[in-house]
Coordinates of C-alpha atoms in Angstrom, one line a residue:
X1 CA 1.5 44.3 -70.1
X2 CA 4.9 42.9 -70.3
X3 CA 5.8 44.3 -66.9
X4 CA 2.8 42.7 -65.5
X5 CA 3.6 39.3 -67.0
X6 CA 7.2 39.6 -65.7
X7 CA 6.0 40.5 -62.3
X8 CA 3.5 37.5 -62.5
X9 CA 6.4 35.2 -63.5
X10 CA 8.5 36.5 -60.6
X11 CA 5.6 35.8 -58.2
X12 CA 5.1 32.3 -59.6
X13 CA 8.8 31.6 -59.3
X14 CA 8.8 32.8 -55.8
X15 CA 5.7 30.7 -54.9
X16 CA 7.3 27.6 -56.5
X17 CA 10.7 28.2 -54.7
X18 CA 8.8 28.7 -51.4
X19 CA 6.8 25.5 -51.9
X20 CA 10.1 23.6 -52.7
X21 CA 11.7 25.0 -49.6
X22 CA 8.6 24.1 -47.5
X23 CA 8.6 20.6 -49.0
X24 CA 12.2 20.2 -48.2
X25 CA 11.7 21.4 -44.6
X26 CA 8.7 19.1 -44.3
X27 CA 10.7 16.2 -45.4
X28 CA 13.6 17.1 -43.2
X29 CA 11.1 17.2 -40.2
X30 CA 9.5 13.8 -41.2
X31 CA 12.9 12.3 -41.6
X32 CA 14.0 13.3 -38.1
X33 CA 10.6 12.8 -36.3
X34 CA 8.4 9.7 -35.7
X35 CA 5.0 9.4 -33.9
X36 CA 4.4 6.1 -32.0
X37 CA 0.8 5.8 -33.3
X38 CA 2.3 5.6 -36.9
X39 CA 4.4 2.5 -36.4
X40 CA 4.8 0.0 -39.2
X41 CA 4.4 -2.9 -36.8
X42 CA 3.4 -2.9 -33.1
X43 CA 3.6 -5.9 -30.7
X44 CA 2.1 -5.7 -27.3
X45 CA 2.6 -8.3 -24.6
X46 CA 0.1 -7.6 -21.8
X47 CA 0.8 -8.7 -18.2
X48 CA -1.6 -8.1 -15.3
X49 CA 0.4 -5.1 -14.1
X50 CA 2.2 -3.8 -17.3
X51 CA 2.8 -4.3 -20.9
X52 CA 6.0 -4.7 -23.0
X53 CA 5.7 -2.5 -26.1
X54 CA 7.8 -3.2 -29.2
X55 CA 7.4 -1.2 -32.3
X56 CA 9.2 -0.8 -35.7
X57 CA 9.3 2.2 -37.9
X58 CA 10.7 3.1 -41.3
X59 CA 12.3 6.5 -40.7
X60 CA 15.8 8.3 -41.1
X61 CA 17.3 10.8 -38.7
X62 CA 17.4 14.4 -39.6
X63 CA 20.3 16.1 -41.4
X64 CA 22.2 16.5 -38.1
X65 CA 21.6 12.9 -37.1
X66 CA 18.9 13.7 -34.6
X67 CA 15.7 11.8 -34.2
X68 CA 12.7 12.7 -32.1
X69 CA 10.1 10.2 -31.0
X70 CA 6.7 11.5 -29.7
X71 CA 3.5 10.1 -28.4
X72 CA 4.8 7.5 -25.8
X73 CA 3.0 6.8 -22.6
X74 CA 4.8 9.1 -20.1
X75 CA 5.2 6.5 -17.3
X76 CA 7.4 3.9 -19.0
X77 CA 10.0 2.1 -16.8
X78 CA 13.3 3.9 -17.2
X79 CA 15.4 0.8 -17.3
X80 CA 13.2 -0.8 -20.0
X81 CA 13.8 1.7 -22.8
X82 CA 15.5 0.5 -26.0
X83 CA 15.9 2.6 -29.2
X84 CA 18.1 1.3 -32.0
X85 CA 18.3 0.9 -35.7
X86 CA 18.5 -2.6 -37.2
X87 CA 21.0 -3.5 -39.8
X88 CA 22.0 -7.0 -40.8
X89 CA 20.2 -8.3 -37.6
X90 CA 22.5 -6.1 -35.5
X91 CA 21.4 -3.2 -33.3
X92 CA 22.8 0.3 -33.8
X93 CA 22.3 2.2 -30.6
X94 CA 22.2 6.1 -30.5
X95 CA 25.3 8.2 -29.4
X96 CA 23.0 10.0 -27.0
X97 CA 19.3 9.4 -25.8
X98 CA 17.5 12.0 -23.7
X99 CA 13.9 12.4 -23.0
X100 CA 11.2 14.7 -21.5
X101 CA 8.1 13.1 -19.9
X102 CA 4.8 14.7 -20.7
X103 CA 2.7 16.8 -18.4
X104 CA 2.8 20.3 -17.2
X105 CA 6.0 20.8 -15.3
X106 CA 6.0 24.3 -13.7
X107 CA 9.7 24.8 -13.5
X108 CA 10.4 23.7 -17.1
X109 CA 7.6 25.9 -18.5
X110 CA 8.5 29.1 -16.6
X111 CA 12.1 28.7 -17.5
X112 CA 10.9 28.9 -21.1
X113 CA 9.5 32.4 -20.3
X114 CA 12.9 33.9 -19.2
X115 CA 13.8 36.8 -21.5
X116 CA 10.2 36.9 -22.8
X117 CA 7.5 39.6 -22.6
X118 CA 5.1 39.0 -19.8
X119 CA 2.2 40.8 -18.1
X120 CA 1.7 40.8 -14.3
X121 CA -1.8 40.7 -12.8
X122 CA -3.3 40.4 -9.3
X123 CA -1.5 40.6 -6.1
X124 CA -2.7 44.1 -5.3
X125 CA -1.9 45.7 -8.8
X126 CA -4.5 48.0 -9.8
X127 CA -3.7 47.6 -13.5
X128 CA -1.7 44.9 -15.4
X129 CA 2.0 45.6 -15.6
X130 CA 4.0 44.7 -18.7
X131 CA 7.6 43.7 -18.5
X132 CA 10.2 41.0 -19.1
X133 CA 11.0 37.9 -17.0
X134 CA 14.7 38.3 -16.0
X135 CA 15.1 35.2 -14.0
X136 CA 13.3 32.2 -12.5
X137 CA 14.4 29.7 -9.9
X138 CA 12.3 27.1 -7.8
X139 CA 9.0 29.0 -7.9
X140 CA 10.4 32.5 -7.7
X141 CA 10.6 34.9 -10.6
X142 CA 12.2 38.3 -11.1
X143 CA 10.3 40.7 -13.5
X144 CA 11.6 44.0 -15.0
X145 CA 8.5 46.2 -15.5
X146 CA 8.2 48.6 -18.3
X147 CA 7.5 51.2 -15.7
X148 CA 11.1 51.0 -14.4
X149 CA 10.2 48.9 -11.3
X150 CA 11.2 45.3 -10.6
X151 CA 8.8 42.7 -9.3
X152 CA 9.4 39.5 -7.3
X153 CA 6.8 37.0 -8.1
X154 CA 6.4 34.1 -5.7
X155 CA 4.2 31.2 -7.1
X156 CA 3.9 29.7 -3.6
X157 CA 1.9 32.8 -2.4
X158 CA -1.8 32.2 -3.2
X159 CA -2.5 35.9 -3.0
X160 CA 0.6 37.1 -4.8
X161 CA 1.3 38.5 -8.2
X162 CA 0.5 36.1 -11.2
X163 CA 2.4 36.1 -14.5
X164 CA 1.0 35.6 -18.1
X165 CA 2.9 35.4 -21.4
X166 CA 2.4 38.2 -23.9
X167 CA 3.5 36.0 -26.9
X168 CA 3.3 32.4 -28.0
X169 CA 6.1 30.6 -26.3
X170 CA 5.0 27.1 -25.5
X171 CA 5.0 24.4 -28.1
X172 CA 3.7 20.9 -28.0
X173 CA 7.2 19.6 -27.3
X174 CA 7.1 21.6 -24.0
X175 CA 4.3 19.4 -22.6
X176 CA 4.3 16.2 -24.7
X177 CA 6.5 13.1 -24.1
X178 CA 9.3 12.9 -26.4
X179 CA 12.6 11.1 -26.9
X180 CA 15.6 12.9 -28.6
X181 CA 18.2 10.4 -30.0
X182 CA 21.4 11.2 -32.0
X183 CA 22.6 8.8 -34.7
X184 CA 25.5 10.8 -36.3
X185 CA 27.1 7.9 -38.3
X186 CA 24.0 5.9 -39.4
X187 CA 24.4 4.4 -42.8
X188 CA 22.5 1.7 -44.8
X189 CA 19.2 1.3 -42.8
X190 CA 16.0 3.0 -42.0
X191 CA 14.6 0.3 -39.7
X192 CA 14.1 1.8 -36.3
X193 CA 13.0 -0.3 -33.3
X194 CA 11.5 1.0 -30.1
X195 CA 10.9 -1.1 -26.9
X196 CA 9.6 -0.1 -23.5
X197 CA 7.5 -1.3 -20.6
X198 CA 4.5 0.8 -19.3
X199 CA 2.0 0.1 -16.6
X200 CA -0.6 2.2 -18.5
X201 CA -1.7 -0.9 -20.5
X202 CA -2.6 -4.0 -18.7
X203 CA -5.2 -6.7 -18.4
X204 CA -7.1 -8.9 -15.9
X205 CA -8.8 -12.2 -16.4
X206 CA -11.9 -13.6 -14.7
X207 CA -13.9 -16.9 -14.9
X208 CA -17.6 -17.4 -14.8
X209 CA -18.9 -20.9 -14.0
X210 CA -22.5 -21.8 -14.4
X211 CA -24.0 -25.0 -12.7
X212 CA -26.6 -27.0 -14.5
X213 CA -29.1 -29.3 -12.7
X214 CA -27.6 -32.4 -14.2
X215 CA -24.3 -31.9 -12.5
X216 CA -22.7 -30.4 -15.5
X217 CA -21.2 -26.8 -15.8
X218 CA -20.3 -24.2 -18.3
X219 CA -17.1 -22.3 -17.8
X220 CA -16.0 -19.0 -19.5
X221 CA -12.8 -17.1 -19.3
X222 CA -12.9 -13.4 -20.1
X223 CA -10.1 -10.8 -20.3
X224 CA -10.5 -7.2 -19.6
X225 CA -8.0 -5.0 -21.5
X226 CA -7.2 -1.4 -20.4
X227 CA -5.3 1.1 -22.5
X228 CA -4.8 4.2 -20.4
X229 CA -2.7 6.0 -22.9
X230 CA -3.4 8.4 -25.8
X231 CA -2.1 5.9 -28.4
X232 CA -4.4 4.0 -30.7
X233 CA -3.3 0.4 -30.9
X234 CA -5.9 -0.9 -33.4
X235 CA -3.4 -2.6 -35.7
X236 CA -1.2 -4.1 -32.9
X237 CA -0.4 -7.8 -32.5
X238 CA -1.5 -8.4 -28.9
X239 CA -0.6 -11.4 -26.6
X240 CA -1.5 -12.0 -23.1
X241 CA 1.0 -13.6 -20.6
X242 CA -0.2 -15.6 -17.6
X243 CA 1.6 -17.6 -15.0
X244 CA 4.0 -17.2 -12.1
X245 CA 6.9 -15.3 -13.6
X246 CA 8.9 -15.1 -10.3
X247 CA 11.6 -12.4 -10.0
X248 CA 12.6 -10.6 -13.1
X249 CA 15.8 -11.7 -14.8
X250 CA 17.7 -10.9 -18.0
X251 CA 17.2 -14.4 -19.5
X252 CA 13.5 -14.4 -19.0
X253 CA 13.3 -10.9 -20.6
X254 CA 15.1 -12.1 -23.7
X255 CA 13.0 -15.2 -23.8
X256 CA 9.8 -13.1 -23.7
X257 CA 11.1 -10.9 -26.5
X258 CA 11.5 -14.0 -28.8
X259 CA 8.1 -15.3 -27.8
X260 CA 6.6 -12.0 -28.6
X261 CA 8.0 -11.9 -32.1
X262 CA 6.8 -15.5 -32.9
X263 CA 3.7 -15.8 -35.0
X264 CA 1.1 -18.3 -33.7
X265 CA -0.3 -20.9 -36.1
X266 CA -3.9 -20.5 -37.3
X267 CA -6.3 -21.8 -34.7
X268 CA -3.7 -22.0 -32.0
X269 CA -5.1 -21.2 -28.5
X270 CA -2.0 -20.5 -26.6
X271 CA 1.8 -21.1 -26.4
X272 CA 3.9 -22.4 -23.6
X273 CA 7.1 -20.3 -23.0
X274 CA 9.2 -21.4 -20.1
X275 CA 6.7 -21.8 -17.3
X276 CA 4.2 -19.2 -18.5
X277 CA 1.3 -19.2 -21.0
X278 CA 1.2 -16.8 -24.0
X279 CA -2.3 -16.3 -25.4
X280 CA -2.5 -14.5 -28.8
X281 CA -5.5 -12.3 -29.4
X282 CA -7.1 -12.1 -33.0
X283 CA -6.4 -8.7 -34.7
X284 CA -9.9 -8.5 -36.1
X285 CA -11.5 -8.7 -32.6
X286 CA -9.2 -6.3 -30.7
X287 CA -9.5 -2.5 -30.9
X288 CA -7.2 -1.1 -28.2
X289 CA -8.3 2.5 -28.6
X290 CA -7.0 5.5 -26.4
X291 CA -8.3 5.5 -22.8
X292 CA -10.5 2.4 -23.3
X293 CA -11.6 -0.7 -21.6
X294 CA -12.5 -3.8 -23.6
X295 CA -13.8 -7.2 -22.6
X296 CA -13.4 -10.4 -24.8
X297 CA -13.9 -14.0 -24.3
X298 CA -10.7 -16.1 -24.3
X299 CA -12.2 -19.6 -23.7
X300 CA -15.6 -21.2 -23.2
X301 CA -16.6 -24.8 -22.7
X302 CA -20.0 -26.3 -22.0
X303 CA -21.2 -29.5 -20.4
X304 CA -18.1 -29.9 -18.2
X305 CA -18.2 -33.0 -16.0
X306 CA -18.0 -31.4 -12.5
X307 CA -17.3 -33.3 -9.3
X308 CA -18.1 -31.9 -6.0
X309 CA -17.0 -32.9 -2.4
X310 CA -16.5 -31.5 0.9
X311 CA -13.0 -31.1 2.4
X312 CA -12.2 -30.9 6.1
X313 CA -8.5 -30.1 7.1
X314 CA -7.6 -30.9 10.7
X315 CA -4.3 -30.7 12.7
X316 CA -4.6 -33.8 14.9
X317 CA -1.7 -33.4 17.4
X318 CA -2.5 -29.8 18.1
X319 CA -6.1 -30.7 19.1
X320 CA -6.6 -29.5 22.6
X321 CA -10.4 -30.0 23.2
X322 CA -11.5 -32.5 25.9
X323 CA -15.0 -32.9 24.4
X324 CA -16.5 -32.9 20.9
X325 CA -15.6 -30.2 18.4
X326 CA -18.2 -29.2 15.7
X327 CA -16.5 -28.3 12.5
X328 CA -17.7 -27.2 9.0
X329 CA -15.9 -28.5 5.9
X330 CA -15.5 -26.5 2.8
X331 CA -17.3 -27.3 -0.5
X332 CA -14.9 -28.1 -3.3
X333 CA -15.4 -28.6 -7.0
X334 CA -13.0 -30.1 -9.5
X335 CA -13.1 -30.7 -13.3
X336 CA -10.4 -31.9 -15.8
X337 CA -9.1 -28.9 -17.7
X338 CA -9.4 -29.2 -21.5
X339 CA -6.6 -26.7 -22.1
X340 CA -4.0 -24.8 -20.1
X341 CA -5.8 -22.5 -17.7
X342 CA -4.3 -19.4 -16.1
X343 CA -4.9 -18.7 -12.6
X344 CA -7.8 -16.3 -11.8
X345 CA -10.9 -15.6 -9.8
X346 CA -14.1 -17.6 -10.6
X347 CA -17.6 -16.5 -9.8
X348 CA -20.2 -19.4 -9.4
X349 CA -23.6 -18.9 -10.8
X350 CA -26.6 -21.3 -9.8
X351 CA -30.3 -21.5 -10.3
X352 CA -32.8 -21.8 -7.4
X353 CA -35.8 -24.0 -7.5
X354 CA -38.0 -21.2 -9.1
X355 CA -35.4 -20.4 -11.8
X356 CA -33.7 -17.4 -10.1
X357 CA -30.0 -17.3 -10.8
X358 CA -27.8 -16.3 -7.9
X359 CA -24.1 -15.9 -7.1
X360 CA -23.6 -19.1 -5.0
X361 CA -19.8 -18.7 -4.3
X362 CA -16.4 -17.3 -5.3
X363 CA -13.2 -19.2 -5.5
X364 CA -9.8 -19.1 -7.2
X365 CA -8.8 -21.4 -10.1
X366 CA -5.0 -22.1 -9.7
X367 CA -2.9 -22.3 -12.9
X368 CA -3.7 -25.6 -14.4
X369 CA -2.1 -27.7 -17.2
X370 CA -4.3 -29.3 -19.8
X371 CA -5.4 -32.7 -18.7
X372 CA -5.0 -32.0 -14.9
X373 CA -7.8 -31.4 -12.4
X374 CA -8.7 -27.8 -11.6
X375 CA -9.8 -27.4 -7.9
X376 CA -12.1 -24.6 -6.7
X377 CA -12.3 -24.3 -2.9
X378 CA -15.6 -22.6 -1.9
X379 CA -16.8 -21.4 1.5
X380 CA -17.9 -23.3 4.6
X381 CA -20.7 -25.8 4.2
X382 CA -24.2 -25.0 5.6
X383 CA -25.8 -28.5 5.6
X384 CA -22.6 -30.7 6.2
X385 CA -21.0 -30.8 9.6
X386 CA -18.4 -32.9 11.4
X387 CA -18.4 -33.6 15.1
X388 CA -14.9 -34.9 16.1
X389 CA -13.5 -35.9 19.4
X390 CA -10.3 -37.7 20.6
X391 CA -11.2 -41.1 22.3
X392 CA -7.7 -41.7 23.8
X393 CA -4.0 -41.0 23.4
X394 CA -0.9 -43.0 24.4
X395 CA 2.9 -43.0 24.0
X396 CA 4.4 -45.9 22.1
X397 CA 8.2 -45.7 21.9
X398 CA 8.9 -42.6 19.6
X399 CA 5.3 -42.3 18.5
X400 CA 2.2 -40.7 19.7
X401 CA -0.9 -42.9 19.0
X402 CA -4.4 -41.3 19.1
X403 CA -7.7 -42.7 18.5
X404 CA -10.5 -40.5 17.0
X405 CA -14.3 -40.6 16.5
X406 CA -16.0 -38.4 14.0
X407 CA -19.7 -38.1 13.1
X408 CA -20.6 -36.7 9.8
X409 CA -24.0 -35.0 9.5
X410 CA -25.6 -34.5 6.0
X411 CA -28.8 -32.4 6.0
X412 CA -28.8 -31.9 2.2
X413 CA -31.0 -33.5 -0.4
X414 CA -28.1 -35.6 -2.0
X415 CA -25.5 -38.0 -1.0
X416 CA -22.3 -36.2 -0.1
X417 CA -18.6 -37.2 -0.1
X418 CA -16.3 -36.0 2.6
X419 CA -12.5 -35.9 2.3
X420 CA -10.9 -35.5 5.7
X421 CA -7.2 -34.7 5.8
X422 CA -4.8 -34.5 8.7
X423 CA -2.4 -31.7 7.9
X424 CA -0.3 -32.1 11.0
X425 CA 3.4 -31.9 10.0
X426 CA 4.3 -34.6 12.5
X427 CA 1.7 -37.1 11.2
X428 CA 3.2 -40.5 10.2
X429 CA 0.1 -42.2 9.0
X430 CA -3.7 -42.8 9.5
X431 CA -4.9 -46.5 10.1
X432 CA -7.6 -48.7 11.6
X433 CA -10.3 -46.8 9.6
X434 CA -13.9 -47.9 10.2
X435 CA -16.8 -46.1 8.4
X436 CA -14.8 -44.8 5.6
X437 CA -11.9 -45.6 3.3
X438 CA -8.3 -44.6 3.5
X439 CA -7.3 -42.7 0.3
X440 CA -3.8 -41.7 1.2
X441 CA -1.7 -41.9 4.3
X442 CA -3.3 -38.6 5.5
X443 CA -6.8 -38.6 4.0
X444 CA -10.0 -40.5 4.7
X445 CA -13.0 -40.6 2.4
X446 CA -16.5 -40.9 3.8
X447 CA -19.8 -41.1 1.9
X448 CA -23.0 -40.0 3.7
X449 CA -26.5 -40.8 2.4
X450 CA -29.3 -38.1 2.1
X451 CA -30.6 -36.7 5.4
X452 CA -28.5 -38.9 7.6
X453 CA -25.2 -39.1 9.6
X454 CA -22.3 -41.5 9.6
X455 CA -19.8 -42.4 12.4
X456 CA -16.1 -42.8 11.5
X457 CA -13.3 -44.0 13.8
X458 CA -9.7 -44.2 13.0
X459 CA -6.3 -44.0 14.6
X460 CA -3.4 -41.5 13.8
X461 CA 0.3 -42.0 14.5
X462 CA 2.6 -39.0 15.2
X463 CA 6.3 -38.6 15.8
X464 CA 7.1 -37.5 19.4

């Protein structure tokens, strides 16, 4: 009985010692390893073609000073990678930083089999042959068979011998993305920061404008977010950046880093950073799960006062016709922006007489500052046409003087406004306008009643 108790005590001590050792190993692995989906904080700054990812972790390197980071998107931009510990607002960079991008790389995996037991199949072999892979290089392998023969395996030969491992050789680290950093002299901090840019996360924005019968409109701006990675960003702080960023430069990159770290005030719609707009997304409405698409509304406004007019652009001096020239202006809409608007495509929806909703046009909204007019240029008009002809032309000192006549036809059921602009670069001014009003030195405004036409005459002066 004592012997049994003694043996039981030995077994219990062994189990406890094994458990303590296992816990110590697990702690060491945890200290020297971090998974990007387990970040303490994540900030994502989304652009139409990429995303700036900035994450912070609370982790220490392993006993040898090494740290492994796993789970990153495997297509990050090489020159965007930053990994450092933060101490007293200073960055402590690693002594070395190497990485392996995810995916199945043939040469990397087969090199792992060198010296391992393998089995050869196919390629005319009647039975599988067991052996050891002696060497591998660029798609060619040399195997020493247990039968005393050597086999040359060519992976580029579709009918050749194939090779299989007879033992478990490949680990997750062999086909998953991972960074390996060394911090041999780290002291006094466990705050790790990771930053990189990936095109696997991006967004696009689109407008939808619905026209009402009373001349008002409703506009809605939606964003389509795409996370084409394996990482779950449910708890991330996400911001969208819109605007003309021009060519990348270091100053702008640092400016965007500071903007990304800023916390918007409650109810704040967007921030202006330099010449771009930064739009924060509410955390409780955003679930950026792996390999997902998500649509969300960024802005909506009803009962917008919408102006519409027809725009005809001409190049007077380059006109070569001898007779009349029939031209079709383009329908334009404009409205005053109630907030900063990013540039984007807009789809126009409109109801027919029997209530059927149709897509009546597509346009682009340019980037518009709050309080300015947003202009939408539609397609060519169907019911409004302009018949224009040159009456005469003469030289006067250093100027070319041309007299014009234009007839504006309106076959629609409402009065229309036509804006005709001479875009010729040599134009000095338009003058002697009859049948319309001169809005600017190069633009004439004409109003045409329902189902009628109006004749316009004017003179244009060009430099010779």
